[in-house]
Amino acid sequence: MTALSFETFPPKSLDASFHLWDTVHALAPLNPRFISVTYGAGGSTQSLTQEAAQTLRKSSGLPVAAHLTCTCQTRAEVLRTASRFAASGIDHIVALRGDAPNGDAFEPHPDGYANSVELIAALAQMGTFNICVGAYPDSHPDAASMSQNIDWLKAKIDAGASEALTQFFFEADSFLRFRDACADAGIKARITPGILPVTNWKRAKSFAKRCGTPVPVTIATAFDRANREDRADLFALTHCADLCDTLITEGVDALHFYTLNRPDLTVQVCRALGMMPAARALNVA
């Protein structure tokens, strides 16, 4: 059975809070191994992330993974946040370097961690967390080469991470080549592909540009045509389900969906793959 996990982002309004709860309620029957809550650029949603992660952990009963970055924060501030997560029963951290505000180049805080490897090592030393890290099948924008990209991932695993969640991609071969290269480099930790169900093609292209994810011409042409013919939803479902099916056929045992707090397409993809939701009641108090 393929393991599932889902990424959400913290709400910034009361209406958004209800929408996040609806999102988690829709995903819960798929029995996720965890729901993750993102951390804004420069720690811009730090308090919101903490509140959302802690509330979801308490109210839903689901395992929750909280994102944590070292951008614009001292070491002490980062560790205090980590301790708060642990105290609320969250033992799963997605540890990332993080992005600077306003799209600026990353600059470590003078009293902060210089990079994600230092952050991961500090979290691992606490002995409390299962640590996930980011991975980049199409290479991180700041990496000079794919080889350097893989070297950084190995350093993060060696520092104490147990799993890598990849950036999204549009073709299965991108992930499969990356997985093989990681294995050749001696990386034995689970590498879980990150999947972006495309609910909005224009937004997906914008995300891809910011992340350095190439958009194959054939995929772009197909999405553009589907939009013109008013069948974008059907094509998005077909493309995502085919992508996931290929990955599973190639031995992938876990998928991580970037839901953008819009769960419907993700649920449809999982159903298309034969992962039928089971009844599950969530606490509402």
CSV table of N, CA and C in Angstrom, one decimal, residues 150-219:
chain,number,residue,atom,x,y,z
A,150,ILE,N,23.1,16.8,-4.9
A,150,ILE,CA,23.0,15.5,-4.2
A,150,ILE,C,24.0,15.5,-3.0
A,151,ASP,N,25.1,16.1,-3.1
A,151,ASP,CA,26.1,16.2,-2.0
A,151,ASP,C,25.4,16.9,-0.8
A,152,TRP,N,24.6,17.9,-1.1
A,152,TRP,CA,23.9,18.6,0.0
A,152,TRP,C,22.9,17.7,0.7
A,153,LEU,N,22.2,17.0,-0.2
A,153,LEU,CA,21.2,16.1,0.4
A,153,LEU,C,21.8,15.0,1.3
A,154,LYS,N,23.0,14.5,0.8
A,154,LYS,CA,23.7,13.5,1.6
A,154,LYS,C,24.1,14.0,2.9
A,155,ALA,N,24.6,15.3,2.9
A,155,ALA,CA,25.0,15.9,4.1
A,155,ALA,C,23.9,16.1,5.1
A,156,LYS,N,22.7,16.4,4.6
A,156,LYS,CA,21.5,16.6,5.4
A,156,LYS,C,21.1,15.2,6.0
A,157,ILE,N,21.1,14.2,5.3
A,157,ILE,CA,20.8,12.9,5.8
A,157,ILE,C,21.8,12.5,6.8
A,158,ASP,N,23.1,12.7,6.6
A,158,ASP,CA,24.2,12.3,7.5
A,158,ASP,C,24.1,13.1,8.8
A,159,ALA,N,23.5,14.4,8.7
A,159,ALA,CA,23.3,15.2,9.9
A,159,ALA,C,22.2,14.7,10.8
A,160,GLY,N,21.3,13.9,10.3
A,160,GLY,CA,20.3,13.3,11.2
A,160,GLY,C,18.9,13.2,10.6
A,161,ALA,N,18.8,13.6,9.3
A,161,ALA,CA,17.4,13.4,8.7
A,161,ALA,C,17.2,12.0,8.3
A,162,SER,N,15.9,11.6,8.4
A,162,SER,CA,15.5,10.2,8.0
A,162,SER,C,14.8,10.1,6.7
A,163,GLU,N,14.4,11.2,6.1
A,163,GLU,CA,13.6,11.2,4.9
A,163,GLU,C,13.7,12.5,4.2
A,164,ALA,N,13.6,12.4,2.8
A,164,ALA,CA,13.6,13.6,2.0
A,164,ALA,C,12.3,13.7,1.2
A,165,LEU,N,11.7,14.9,1.2
A,165,LEU,CA,10.5,15.2,0.4
A,165,LEU,C,11.0,16.0,-0.7
A,166,THR,N,10.7,15.6,-2.0
A,166,THR,CA,11.2,16.4,-3.1
A,166,THR,C,10.3,17.5,-3.5
A,167,GLN,N,10.9,18.5,-4.2
A,167,GLN,CA,10.2,19.5,-4.9
A,167,GLN,C,9.3,18.8,-6.0
A,168,PHE,N,8.2,19.5,-6.4
A,168,PHE,CA,7.4,18.9,-7.4
A,168,PHE,C,8.1,18.9,-8.7
A,169,PHE,N,7.6,18.1,-9.6
A,169,PHE,CA,8.1,17.9,-11.0
A,169,PHE,C,7.0,17.5,-11.9
A,170,PHE,N,7.2,17.5,-13.2
A,170,PHE,CA,6.1,17.3,-14.1
A,170,PHE,C,6.2,15.9,-14.8
A,171,GLU,N,7.4,15.3,-14.8
A,171,GLU,CA,7.6,14.1,-15.5
A,171,GLU,C,8.2,13.1,-14.5
A,172,ALA,N,7.8,11.8,-14.5
A,172,ALA,CA,8.3,10.8,-13.6
A,172,ALA,C,9.8,10.6,-13.8
A,173,ASP,N,10.3,10.7,-15.0
A,173,ASP,CA,11.7,10.5,-15.2
A,173,ASP,C,12.6,11.4,-14.4
A,174,SER,N,12.1,12.6,-14.2
A,174,SER,CA,12.9,13.6,-13.4
A,174,SER,C,13.2,13.0,-12.0
A,175,PHE,N,12.1,12.4,-11.4
A,175,PHE,CA,12.3,11.8,-10.1
A,175,PHE,C,13.1,10.6,-10.1
A,176,LEU,N,12.8,9.7,-11.1
A,176,LEU,CA,13.5,8.4,-11.2
A,176,LEU,C,15.0,8.6,-11.4
A,177,ARG,N,15.4,9.5,-12.3
A,177,ARG,CA,16.8,9.7,-12.5
A,177,ARG,C,17.5,10.2,-11.2
A,178,PHE,N,16.8,11.1,-10.5
A,178,PHE,CA,17.3,11.7,-9.2
A,178,PHE,C,17.4,10.6,-8.2
A,179,ARG,N,16.4,9.7,-8.1
A,179,ARG,CA,16.5,8.6,-7.1
A,179,ARG,C,17.7,7.7,-7.4
A,180,ASP,N,17.9,7.4,-8.6
A,180,ASP,CA,19.0,6.5,-9.0
A,180,ASP,C,20.4,7.2,-8.7
A,181,ALA,N,20.4,8.5,-8.9
A,181,ALA,CA,21.7,9.2,-8.6
A,181,ALA,C,21.9,9.3,-7.1
A,182,CYS,N,20.9,9.4,-6.3
A,182,CYS,CA,21.0,9.4,-4.9
A,182,CYS,C,21.5,8.1,-4.4
A,183,ALA,N,20.9,7.0,-4.9
A,183,ALA,CA,21.4,5.7,-4.6
A,183,ALA,C,22.8,5.5,-4.9
A,184,ASP,N,23.3,5.9,-6.1
A,184,ASP,CA,24.7,5.8,-6.5
A,184,ASP,C,25.6,6.6,-5.5
A,185,ALA,N,25.0,7.6,-4.9
A,185,ALA,CA,25.8,8.5,-4.0
A,185,ALA,C,25.8,7.9,-2.6
A,186,GLY,N,25.2,6.8,-2.4
A,186,GLY,CA,25.1,6.2,-1.1
A,186,GLY,C,24.1,6.6,-0.1
A,187,ILE,N,23.1,7.3,-0.7
A,187,ILE,CA,21.9,7.8,0.2
A,187,ILE,C,20.9,6.7,0.3
A,188,LYS,N,20.7,6.3,1.5
A,188,LYS,CA,19.8,5.1,1.8
A,188,LYS,C,18.5,5.5,2.4
A,189,ALA,N,18.3,6.8,2.8
A,189,ALA,CA,17.1,7.2,3.4
A,189,ALA,C,16.0,7.3,2.3
A,190,ARG,N,14.7,7.2,2.8
A,190,ARG,CA,13.6,7.3,1.9
A,190,ARG,C,13.5,8.6,1.2
A,191,ILE,N,13.3,8.6,-0.1
A,191,ILE,CA,13.2,9.8,-0.9
A,191,ILE,C,11.7,9.8,-1.4
A,192,THR,N,10.9,10.7,-0.9
A,192,THR,CA,9.5,10.7,-1.2
A,192,THR,C,9.2,11.7,-2.3
A,193,PRO,N,8.6,11.4,-3.4
A,193,PRO,CA,8.3,12.4,-4.4
A,193,PRO,C,7.2,13.3,-4.0
A,194,GLY,N,7.4,14.6,-4.2
A,194,GLY,CA,6.4,15.7,-4.0
A,194,GLY,C,5.6,15.8,-5.2
A,195,ILE,N,4.3,15.8,-5.0
A,195,ILE,CA,3.3,15.8,-6.1
A,195,ILE,C,2.5,17.1,-6.0
A,196,LEU,N,2.4,17.8,-7.1
A,196,LEU,CA,1.5,19.0,-7.2
A,196,LEU,C,0.4,18.8,-8.1
A,197,PRO,N,-0.8,18.5,-7.6
A,197,PRO,CA,-2.0,18.4,-8.4
A,197,PRO,C,-2.3,19.8,-8.9
A,198,VAL,N,-2.4,20.0,-10.2
A,198,VAL,CA,-2.5,21.3,-10.8
A,198,VAL,C,-4.0,21.8,-10.8
A,199,THR,N,-4.3,22.6,-9.8
A,199,THR,CA,-5.6,23.2,-9.8
A,199,THR,C,-5.7,24.5,-10.5
A,200,ASN,N,-4.6,25.1,-10.8
A,200,ASN,CA,-4.5,26.3,-11.5
A,200,ASN,C,-3.2,26.4,-12.3
A,201,TRP,N,-3.3,26.2,-13.6
A,201,TRP,CA,-2.1,26.1,-14.5
A,201,TRP,C,-1.3,27.3,-14.4
A,202,LYS,N,-1.9,28.5,-14.4
A,202,LYS,CA,-1.1,29.7,-14.4
A,202,LYS,C,-0.3,29.8,-13.1
A,203,ARG,N,-0.9,29.5,-12.0
A,203,ARG,CA,-0.2,29.5,-10.7
A,203,ARG,C,0.9,28.4,-10.7
A,204,ALA,N,0.6,27.3,-11.2
A,204,ALA,CA,1.6,26.2,-11.2
A,204,ALA,C,2.8,26.6,-12.0
A,205,LYS,N,2.7,27.3,-13.1
A,205,LYS,CA,3.8,27.7,-13.9
A,205,LYS,C,4.6,28.8,-13.1
A,206,SER,N,3.9,29.6,-12.4
A,206,SER,CA,4.6,30.6,-11.5
A,206,SER,C,5.4,29.9,-10.4
A,207,PHE,N,4.8,28.9,-9.8
A,207,PHE,CA,5.5,28.2,-8.8
A,207,PHE,C,6.8,27.5,-9.4
A,208,ALA,N,6.6,26.9,-10.5
A,208,ALA,CA,7.7,26.2,-11.2
A,208,ALA,C,8.9,27.2,-11.5
A,209,LYS,N,8.5,28.4,-11.9
A,209,LYS,CA,9.6,29.4,-12.2
A,209,LYS,C,10.4,29.7,-11.0
A,210,ARG,N,9.7,30.0,-9.9
A,210,ARG,CA,10.3,30.4,-8.6
A,210,ARG,C,11.2,29.2,-8.1
A,211,CYS,N,10.8,28.0,-8.3
A,211,CYS,CA,11.5,26.9,-7.7
A,211,CYS,C,12.6,26.3,-8.6
A,212,GLY,N,12.6,26.8,-9.9
A,212,GLY,CA,13.6,26.3,-10.8
A,212,GLY,C,13.2,25.0,-11.4
A,213,THR,N,11.9,24.7,-11.4
A,213,THR,CA,11.4,23.4,-11.9
A,213,THR,C,11.1,23.6,-13.4
A,214,PRO,N,11.8,22.9,-14.3
A,214,PRO,CA,11.5,23.1,-15.7
A,214,PRO,C,10.1,22.5,-16.1
A,215,VAL,N,9.4,23.2,-17.0
A,215,VAL,CA,8.1,22.8,-17.5
A,215,VAL,C,8.3,22.3,-18.9
A,216,PRO,N,8.2,20.9,-19.1
A,216,PRO,CA,8.4,20.4,-20.4
A,216,PRO,C,7.4,21.0,-21.4
A,217,VAL,N,7.9,21.2,-22.7
A,217,VAL,CA,7.1,21.8,-23.7
A,217,VAL,C,5.8,21.0,-23.9
A,218,THR,N,5.9,19.7,-23.9
A,218,THR,CA,4.7,18.9,-24.2
A,218,THR,C,3.7,19.0,-23.1
A,219,ILE,N,4.1,19.2,-21.8
A,219,ILE,CA,3.2,19.4,-20.7
A,219,ILE,C,2.5,20.7,-20.8
